[in-house]
Short mmCIF file of C-alpha atoms in Angstrom, two decimals:
data_model
loop_
_atom_site.label_atom_id
_atom_site.label_comp_id
_atom_site.label_asym_id
_atom_site.label_seq_id
_atom_site.Cartn_x
_atom_site.Cartn_y
_atom_site.Cartn_z
CA UNK W 1 57.50 27.90 51.95
CA UNK W 2 55.90 24.36 52.43
CA UNK W 3 57.78 23.67 55.50
CA UNK W 4 56.70 27.27 57.10
CA UNK W 5 53.23 26.60 55.81
CA UNK W 6 53.32 23.45 57.58
CA UNK W 7 54.54 24.73 60.88
CA UNK W 8 52.07 27.51 60.81
CA UNK W 9 49.39 24.79 60.50
CA UNK W 10 50.49 23.02 63.50
CA UNK W 11 51.37 25.74 65.93
CA UNK W 12 48.90 25.13 68.50
CA UNK W 13 49.34 25.24 72.45
CA UNK W 14 50.77 28.68 72.89
CA UNK W 15 54.61 29.57 72.74
CA UNK W 16 56.01 26.27 74.22
CA UNK W 17 54.34 24.21 71.93
CA UNK W 18 54.89 26.17 68.78
CA UNK W 19 58.63 26.06 69.81
CA UNK W 20 58.30 22.49 70.13
CA UNK W 21 57.01 22.22 66.60
CA UNK W 22 59.80 24.52 64.97
CA UNK W 23 62.60 22.49 66.69
CA UNK W 24 61.08 18.82 65.71
CA UNK W 25 60.50 19.80 61.97
CA UNK W 26 63.47 21.99 61.59
CA UNK W 27 66.29 20.63 63.88
CA UNK W 28 65.32 17.01 63.98
CA UNK W 29 63.54 16.29 61.00
CA UNK W 30 64.60 18.63 58.16
CA UNK W 31 68.16 19.18 60.13
CA UNK W 32 68.52 22.76 58.59
CA UNK W 33 70.20 23.97 61.95
CA UNK W 34 71.39 22.48 64.74
CA UNK W 35 70.34 22.62 68.48
CA UNK W 36 73.27 25.16 69.76
CA UNK W 37 72.11 27.34 66.93
CA UNK W 38 68.41 27.02 67.59
CA UNK W 39 68.92 27.96 71.11
CA UNK W 40 71.04 30.87 70.45
CA UNK W 41 68.41 32.16 68.17
CA UNK W 42 65.60 31.32 70.79
CA UNK W 43 67.41 32.96 73.66
CA UNK W 44 67.71 36.49 71.49
CA UNK W 45 64.09 36.02 70.78
CA UNK W 46 63.44 35.96 74.23
CA UNK W 47 64.75 39.14 75.30
CA UNK W 48 62.39 40.82 72.79
CA UNK W 49 58.93 42.27 73.23
CA UNK W 50 56.44 40.50 71.39
CA UNK W 51 55.60 36.92 70.43
CA UNK W 52 58.96 35.08 70.73
CA UNK W 53 57.49 32.31 68.58
CA UNK W 54 57.26 34.18 65.53
CA UNK W 55 60.29 35.97 66.02
CA UNK W 56 62.19 33.09 66.26
CA UNK W 57 60.17 31.69 62.96
CA UNK W 58 61.14 35.19 61.40
CA UNK W 59 65.06 34.52 62.72
CA UNK W 60 65.54 30.95 61.03
CA UNK W 61 63.96 32.22 57.87
CA UNK W 62 66.23 34.98 57.67
CA UNK W 63 69.18 33.03 58.67
CA UNK W 64 68.62 30.32 56.22
CA UNK W 65 67.17 32.39 53.11
CA UNK W 66 67.91 36.15 53.73
CA UNK W 67 65.28 38.86 53.95
CA UNK W 68 62.70 37.20 51.61
CA UNK W 69 62.78 33.82 54.16
CA UNK W 70 62.33 35.98 57.08
CA UNK W 71 59.37 37.64 55.68
CA UNK W 72 57.70 34.62 54.26
CA UNK W 73 58.60 32.46 57.68
CA UNK W 74 57.09 35.38 59.67
CA UNK W 75 53.78 36.07 57.80
CA UNK W 76 52.90 32.41 56.99
CA UNK W 77 53.58 32.14 61.04
CA UNK W 78 50.57 34.59 61.94
CA UNK W 79 48.36 33.98 58.51
CA UNK W 80 46.29 30.81 59.78
CA UNK W 81 45.38 32.36 62.85
CA UNK W 82 44.52 35.59 61.55
CA UNK W 83 41.89 34.12 59.24
CA UNK W 84 40.38 31.78 61.81
CA UNK W 85 40.18 34.93 64.37
CA UNK W 86 38.59 37.12 61.88
CA UNK W 87 35.93 34.42 60.81
CA UNK W 88 35.45 33.72 64.81
CA UNK W 89 35.23 37.45 65.40
CA UNK W 90 32.63 38.09 62.50
CA UNK W 91 30.47 34.84 63.72
CA UNK W 92 30.95 36.56 67.37
CA UNK W 93 29.89 39.86 66.46
CA UNK W 94 26.61 38.61 64.47
CA UNK W 95 25.90 35.86 66.67
CA UNK W 96 27.30 36.02 70.00
CA UNK W 97 23.84 36.66 71.54
CA UNK W 98 22.36 33.59 69.89
CA UNK W 99 21.80 30.99 72.71
CA UNK W 100 23.75 28.21 71.29
CA UNK W 101 26.85 30.59 70.51
CA UNK W 102 26.50 32.16 73.85
CA UNK W 103 26.43 29.02 75.40
CA UNK W 104 29.87 27.65 73.75
CA UNK W 105 31.54 30.81 74.62
CA UNK W 106 30.66 30.18 78.24
CA UNK W 107 31.98 26.64 78.06
CA UNK W 108 35.21 28.51 77.09
CA UNK W 109 35.47 30.85 79.49
CA UNK W 110 35.65 28.10 82.40
CA UNK W 111 38.53 26.26 80.24
CA UNK W 112 40.46 29.61 79.68
CA UNK W 113 40.14 30.63 83.41
CA UNK W 114 42.24 27.26 84.10
CA UNK W 115 44.72 27.73 81.42
CA UNK W 116 45.75 31.03 82.70
CA UNK W 117 46.16 29.42 86.19
CA UNK W 118 48.48 26.85 84.56
CA UNK W 119 50.46 29.80 82.92
CA UNK W 120 50.78 31.35 86.28
CA UNK W 121 52.35 27.99 87.65
CA UNK W 122 54.45 27.23 84.78
CA UNK W 123 56.19 30.52 84.52
CA UNK W 124 56.60 30.54 88.17
CA UNK W 125 58.29 27.48 88.70
CA UNK W 126 60.69 28.45 86.08
CA UNK W 127 61.60 32.04 87.07
CA UNK W 128 60.92 32.33 90.70
CA UNK W 129 64.24 30.83 91.99
CA UNK W 130 65.17 32.49 95.19
CA UNK W 131 63.40 35.03 97.59
CA UNK W 132 64.08 38.01 95.88
CA UNK W 133 62.59 36.78 92.53
CA UNK W 134 59.43 36.08 94.82
CA UNK W 135 59.44 39.70 96.16
CA UNK W 136 59.43 40.95 92.41
CA UNK W 137 56.47 38.80 91.49
CA UNK W 138 54.53 40.03 94.75
CA UNK W 139 55.23 43.53 93.94
CA UNK W 140 54.33 43.44 90.31
CA UNK W 141 50.98 41.77 91.79
CA UNK W 142 50.31 44.57 94.34
CA UNK W 143 51.37 47.11 91.97
CA UNK W 144 48.94 46.06 88.87
CA UNK W 145 46.07 44.85 91.18
CA UNK W 146 45.62 47.17 94.05
CA UNK W 147 47.16 50.45 92.53
CA UNK W 148 46.64 50.19 88.74
CA UNK W 149 50.69 50.62 87.94
CA UNK W 150 50.72 50.56 84.24
CA UNK W 151 52.15 47.59 82.85
CA UNK W 152 55.07 48.97 80.96
CA UNK W 153 56.03 50.82 84.19
CA UNK W 154 56.44 47.61 85.89
CA UNK W 155 58.17 45.88 83.32
CA UNK W 156 61.09 48.78 83.25
CA UNK W 157 61.15 49.00 86.86
CA UNK W 158 61.87 44.98 86.94
CA UNK W 159 64.68 45.37 84.23
CA UNK W 160 66.43 48.12 85.89
CA UNK W 161 65.98 46.15 89.34
CA UNK W 162 67.76 43.06 87.60
CA UNK W 163 70.34 45.24 85.74
CA UNK W 164 71.26 46.98 88.76
CA UNK W 165 71.56 43.89 91.00
CA UNK W 166 73.58 42.19 88.43
CA UNK W 167 75.92 44.85 88.54
CA UNK W 168 76.30 45.04 91.92
CA UNK W 169 77.19 41.44 92.13
CA UNK W 170 73.93 40.17 94.13
CA UNK W 171 73.65 36.58 94.34
CA UNK W 172 70.34 36.22 93.54
CA UNK W 173 70.73 37.81 89.94
CA UNK W 174 73.57 35.64 88.96
CA UNK W 175 73.11 33.52 86.08
CA UNK W 176 69.55 34.82 86.26
CA UNK W 177 68.39 34.86 82.74
CA UNK W 178 70.08 31.27 81.64
CA UNK W 179 67.65 28.70 80.77
CA UNK W 180 68.08 25.12 81.26
CA UNK W 181 68.88 23.36 78.01
CA UNK W 182 66.02 21.15 76.30
CA UNK W 183 65.96 17.35 76.81
CA UNK W 184 66.10 15.62 73.45
CA UNK W 185 68.25 14.82 70.49
CA UNK W 186 71.24 17.12 70.57
CA UNK W 187 71.76 17.72 66.83
CA UNK W 188 75.27 19.20 65.99
CA UNK W 189 75.43 22.05 63.89
CA UNK W 190 78.36 20.64 61.75
CA UNK W 191 75.72 17.78 60.64
CA UNK W 192 73.22 20.59 59.33
CA UNK W 193 72.24 22.59 55.85
CA UNK W 194 73.36 25.61 57.71
CA UNK W 195 76.61 24.10 58.88
CA UNK W 196 78.55 25.78 61.83
CA UNK W 197 79.99 28.59 59.61
CA UNK W 198 77.98 32.19 59.55
CA UNK W 199 76.44 32.94 56.23
CA UNK W 200 77.59 35.96 54.75
CA UNK W 201 74.02 38.09 54.98
CA UNK W 202 74.13 37.34 58.36
CA UNK W 203 77.29 39.15 59.65
CA UNK W 204 76.68 42.82 60.86
CA UNK W 205 76.25 45.19 58.53
CA UNK W 206 74.94 48.62 59.79
CA UNK W 207 73.97 49.96 56.36
CA UNK W 208 71.73 46.73 55.65
CA UNK W 209 70.41 46.60 59.12
CA UNK W 210 69.37 50.27 59.18
CA UNK W 211 68.00 50.52 55.41
CA UNK W 212 65.68 47.35 56.18
CA UNK W 213 64.89 48.55 59.43
CA UNK W 214 63.65 51.89 58.06
CA UNK W 215 61.54 50.14 55.48
CA UNK W 216 59.77 48.16 58.10
CA UNK W 217 59.71 51.14 60.71
CA UNK W 218 58.05 53.03 58.01
CA UNK W 219 55.74 50.70 56.99
CA UNK W 220 54.50 50.26 60.92
CA UNK W 221 54.10 54.12 61.32
CA UNK W 222 52.44 54.93 57.93
CA UNK W 223 49.08 53.80 58.72
CA UNK W 224 49.18 55.37 62.32
CA UNK W 225 50.15 58.40 61.31
CA UNK W 226 47.90 58.93 58.20
CA UNK W 227 44.83 57.88 60.37
CA UNK W 228 45.85 60.20 63.18
CA UNK W 229 46.44 63.32 60.68
CA UNK W 230 43.61 62.15 58.38
CA UNK W 231 40.61 61.21 61.08
CA UNK W 232 41.92 63.05 63.89
CA UNK W 233 43.45 61.06 67.36
CA UNK W 234 40.26 60.50 69.15
CA UNK W 235 39.10 58.07 66.11
CA UNK W 236 38.53 54.93 66.94
CA UNK W 237 40.98 53.56 64.43
CA UNK W 238 43.52 55.84 65.36
CA UNK W 239 42.85 54.97 68.98
CA UNK W 240 43.38 51.27 67.89
CA UNK W 241 46.67 51.94 66.01
CA UNK W 242 48.04 54.00 68.57
CA UNK W 243 47.49 51.62 71.56
CA UNK W 244 48.38 48.09 70.14
CA UNK W 245 51.71 49.96 68.30
CA UNK W 246 52.25 50.65 72.15
CA UNK W 247 51.69 46.86 73.20
CA UNK W 248 53.85 45.93 70.30
CA UNK W 249 56.92 47.52 72.35
CA UNK W 250 56.31 46.40 75.86
CA UNK W 251 54.67 42.79 75.51
CA UNK W 252 57.97 41.46 77.46
CA UNK W 253 57.15 38.19 79.12
CA UNK W 254 54.79 36.81 76.50
CA UNK W 255 50.86 37.00 75.96
CA UNK W 256 49.58 36.32 79.22
CA UNK W 257 51.56 39.08 80.65
CA UNK W 258 49.98 41.78 78.54
CA UNK W 259 46.50 40.44 78.39
CA UNK W 260 45.46 41.70 81.68
CA UNK W 261 46.81 45.33 80.77
CA UNK W 262 45.09 44.89 77.30
CA UNK W 263 41.70 43.82 78.88
CA UNK W 264 41.58 46.50 81.51
CA UNK W 265 42.16 49.18 78.91
CA UNK W 266 39.64 47.97 76.33
CA UNK W 267 37.32 47.38 78.88
CA UNK W 268 37.73 50.52 81.49
CA UNK W 269 39.48 52.96 79.14
CA UNK W 270 38.31 52.47 75.80
CA UNK W 271 35.05 50.27 76.10
CA UNK W 272 35.52 48.31 73.15
CA UNK W 273 34.64 45.06 75.17
CA UNK W 274 32.47 44.01 78.15
CA UNK W 275 34.74 42.20 80.73
CA UNK W 276 33.76 38.64 80.02
CA UNK W 277 34.42 39.18 76.45
CA UNK W 278 38.04 39.22 76.67
CA UNK W 279 37.68 35.44 78.05
CA UNK W 280 35.82 34.96 74.76
CA UNK W 281 38.71 36.29 72.90
CA UNK W 282 41.38 34.55 74.38
CA UNK W 283 39.31 31.21 73.87
CA UNK W 284 39.41 31.67 70.37
CA UNK W 285 42.86 32.43 70.28
CA UNK W 286 43.71 29.36 72.37
CA UNK W 287 41.76 26.93 69.97
CA UNK W 288 43.49 28.26 66.77
CA UNK W 289 46.91 28.13 65.47
CA UNK W 290 49.52 31.03 65.83
CA UNK W 291 50.71 33.55 68.37
CA UNK W 292 48.16 33.91 71.39
CA UNK W 293 48.86 37.48 71.39
CA UNK W 294 46.63 37.54 67.77
CA UNK W 295 44.01 37.75 70.44
CA UNK W 296 44.43 41.39 70.14
CA UNK W 297 42.92 41.12 66.51
CA UNK W 298 39.70 40.40 68.33
CA UNK W 299 39.86 43.22 70.31
CA UNK W 300 40.52 45.46 67.52
CA UNK W 301 37.45 44.33 65.53
CA UNK W 302 35.10 44.48 68.40
CA UNK W 303 36.34 47.97 69.14
CA UNK W 304 35.75 49.38 65.57
CA UNK W 305 33.04 47.11 64.79
CA UNK W 306 31.14 49.20 68.01
CA UNK W 307 32.79 52.51 67.72
CA UNK W 308 33.34 53.44 64.03
CA UNK W 309 31.27 55.83 62.45
CA UNK W 310 30.22 56.15 58.62
CA UNK W 311 31.01 52.45 58.00
CA UNK W 312 28.90 49.81 58.29
CA UNK W 313 29.47 47.55 61.35
CA UNK W 314 31.09 44.57 59.94
CA UNK W 315 33.33 46.24 57.39
CA UNK W 316 34.52 48.74 60.41
CA UNK W 317 35.11 45.38 62.33
CA UNK W 318 37.28 43.81 59.79
CA UNK W 319 39.17 46.86 59.02
CA UNK W 320 40.10 47.19 62.89
CA UNK W 321 41.06 43.42 63.20
CA UNK W 322 43.23 43.85 60.18
CA UNK W 323 44.78 47.17 61.42
CA UNK W 324 45.18 45.67 64.75
CA UNK W 325 47.26 42.70 63.27
CA UNK W 326 49.40 45.05 61.15
CA UNK W 327 50.57 47.06 64.00
CA UNK W 328 51.06 44.29 66.57
CA UNK W 329 53.30 41.65 64.31
CA UNK W 330 55.06 44.44 61.81
CA UNK W 331 57.48 45.25 64.66
CA UNK W 332 58.66 41.90 64.73
CA UNK W 333 60.12 41.93 61.77
CA UNK W 334 61.74 45.07 62.56
CA UNK W 335 63.40 43.79 65.83
CA UNK W 336 64.97 40.83 63.94
CA UNK W 337 65.99 42.48 60.96
CA UNK W 338 67.40 45.37 63.05
CA UNK W 339 69.08 43.15 66.15
CA UNK W 340 69.65 39.71 64.69
CA UNK W 341 73.10 40.17 62.74
CA UNK W 342 74.36 41.77 66.30
CA UNK W 343 73.04 39.17 68.23
CA UNK W 344 76.47 37.58 68.97
CA UNK W 345 77.32 40.62 70.94
CA UNK W 346 74.41 39.69 73.32
CA UNK W 347 75.76 36.05 74.45
CA UNK W 348 77.58 36.87 77.23
CA UNK W 349 75.61 39.97 78.60
CA UNK W 350 75.07 38.80 82.26
CA UNK W 351 73.61 42.09 83.35
CA UNK W 352 71.02 42.04 80.25
CA UNK W 353 70.26 38.19 81.13
CA UNK W 354 69.49 39.35 84.68
CA UNK W 355 67.23 42.29 83.73
CA UNK W 356 65.34 39.62 81.74
CA UNK W 357 64.88 37.24 84.78
CA UNK W 358 63.61 39.82 86.60
CA UNK W 359 60.96 40.87 83.98
CA UNK W 360 60.15 37.19 84.05
CA UNK W 361 59.75 37.20 87.72
CA UNK W 362 57.52 40.34 87.74
CA UNK W 363 55.41 38.71 84.93
CA UNK W 364 54.33 36.23 86.98
CA UNK W 365 52.77 38.69 89.44
CA UNK W 366 50.93 40.46 86.13
CA UNK W 367 49.56 36.67 85.01
CA UNK W 368 48.00 36.27 88.45
CA UNK W 369 46.47 39.42 88.23
CA UNK W 370 45.15 38.19 84.86
CA UNK W 371 43.88 34.88 86.62
CA UNK W 372 42.20 37.01 89.17
CA UNK W 373 40.53 39.53 86.99
CA UNK W 374 39.20 36.53 84.84
CA UNK W 375 38.18 34.61 87.71
CA UNK W 376 36.13 37.34 89.55
CA UNK W 377 34.22 38.00 85.92
CA UNK W 378 33.76 34.25 85.04
CA UNK W 379 32.49 33.18 88.58
CA UNK W 380 30.09 36.44 89.48
CA UNK W 381 27.81 38.33 87.02
CA UNK W 382 28.86 41.65 88.68
CA UNK W 383 31.87 43.01 90.03
CA UNK W 384 32.31 46.62 91.41
CA UNK W 385 35.40 48.78 91.97
CA UNK W 386 36.17 49.59 95.50
CA UNK W 387 38.29 52.40 96.53
CA UNK W 388 40.05 52.73 99.92
CA UNK W 389 42.58 55.75 99.29
CA UNK W 390 45.00 55.18 96.34
CA UNK W 391 44.06 51.33 96.64
CA UNK W 392 41.55 50.31 94.11
CA UNK W 393 40.09 46.67 94.23
CA UNK W 394 37.65 44.41 92.21
CA UNK W 395 34.99 43.33 94.81
CA UNK W 396 32.58 40.88 93.53
CA UNK W 397 28.68 41.25 94.45
CA UNK W 398 28.01 37.87 96.13
CA UNK W 399 24.76 37.73 95.44
CA UNK W 400 25.70 37.57 91.61
CA UNK W 401 27.75 34.36 91.66
CA UNK W 402 27.05 32.19 88.80
CA UNK W 403 26.71 28.73 89.94
CA UNK W 404 27.16 26.51 86.47
CA UNK W 405 30.05 28.99 85.79
CA UNK W 406 31.60 27.95 89.30
CA UNK W 407 30.76 24.25 88.81
CA UNK W 408 32.20 24.05 85.34
CA UNK W 409 35.39 25.85 86.19
CA UNK W 410 35.82 23.74 89.21
CA UNK W 411 35.31 20.69 87.20
CA UNK W 412 37.94 21.91 84.26
CA UNK W 413 40.49 22.61 87.35
CA UNK W 414 40.23 19.32 88.28
CA UNK W 415 40.69 17.60 84.91
CA UNK W 416 43.50 19.93 84.03
CA UNK W 417 45.49 19.43 87.37
CA UNK W 418 44.55 15.83 88.53
CA UNK W 419 44.14 13.92 85.40
CA UNK W 420 46.67 16.29 82.92
CA UNK W 421 43.88 16.85 80.19
CA UNK W 422 45.69 18.99 77.57
CA UNK W 423 44.61 22.77 76.57
CA UNK W 424 42.76 21.93 73.12
CA UNK W 425 40.66 18.85 74.67
CA UNK W 426 39.71 20.96 77.83
CA UNK W 427 38.53 23.88 75.53
CA UNK W 428 36.53 21.43 73.57
CA UNK W 429 34.90 19.65 76.22
CA UNK W 430 34.05 22.78 78.48
CA UNK W 431 32.34 24.33 75.09
CA UNK W 432 30.44 21.29 74.31
CA UNK W 433 29.37 21.05 78.21
CA UNK W 434 28.02 24.75 77.67
CA UNK W 435 25.99 24.03 74.85
CA UNK W 436 24.80 20.81 76.03
CA UNK W 437 23.65 23.05 79.27
CA UNK W 438 21.65 25.08 76.67
CA UNK W 439 19.73 22.49 74.86
CA UNK W 440 18.80 20.59 78.11
CA UNK W 441 17.62 23.19 80.14
CA UNK W 442 16.75 25.90 77.54
CA UNK W 443 18.87 28.69 79.28
CA UNK W 444 22.22 30.51 78.46
CA UNK W 445 24.41 29.76 81.74
CA UNK W 446 25.68 32.90 82.17
CA UNK W 447 25.92 35.16 79.17
CA UNK W 448 28.29 38.09 78.41
#
């Protein structure tokens, strides 16, 4: 418990940073398990929907200490971020329109825009290995940006293309899902606490897998069904439970890939948020420990804060945030407890790896859409939808350009790309600039 609490407290910097922290502590420092076993678990978690870093924590916790270990590791990994986001959401809902607080979030938006651009480049460099993968990324971008193709459909189509391409023997999809091994110390499995042998509890046991998965599935579905039949399917709490349960099933490719879809649905369909507020929530998630996808807690909080009836807005927001966190992260335990004992069967599945590679390529286009969507709402105060037949494009009102935001975004881009400033210093510096601008000029540089 001490080790997993320490990992949770240090889990900043998105999935890459969180996985690096786990590797350093569990493999290099504690030597609980070796390099090959760690990477094998990671590769399996990469195949799953949801936050791969949290699922890796559940997997290793289960491998070391059975079901109780998986539950403890997974819950602790989310808990610090849950508390931090809940506190920040309350602050935002109550005081977000107060000058200094609004100015702080203005600065966060500029930094978050640059962080998302970095994600486009990082994922693109890793996954766009040939012209076919570039084409998949381009098709995904055009589909979601111009035609509003649903994100789940893009993911399923990309997976199908990769699977069929691999089975057809096309060279573009061969070894597509393979990942280069990490640099650093190679700790042999034989020299670790777990050793090379498979523990008895980790061997395939269909009865155990179905039993524990049934329990987790019931815990996931019970609040959704209770809300739907008790309050009605149009109630805001039911909408939150159903929407984020659906997100838990289709969040392939990491948080950045699904955030564009979440943001667009939360703003356009459900009206839980205003356009700029999704950036504020992402800024909160970037500066707190835990999975980045915990930004959904902020979305659920604000949706219930504004849309619930019969409760105080603050109580409704807290309940909405708790509900969102529950339906977002509970499925992670289901995927691990059900599939981990059978993970060895996936090791040589070339077609499955090709499908994963195609999904990752499509995710690049989806993240690019997210970056453009954020950029338009950061740099311009007004963005209008323009319709050209089946095509719908977000067109900024040029006269509404937010000059302070544009200049701060450019400065943040220079700091990140030219001088390699890290994520946390960049977020803190941009927030400080926003607050300083407010106290010097007496004006909020942009608002929400």
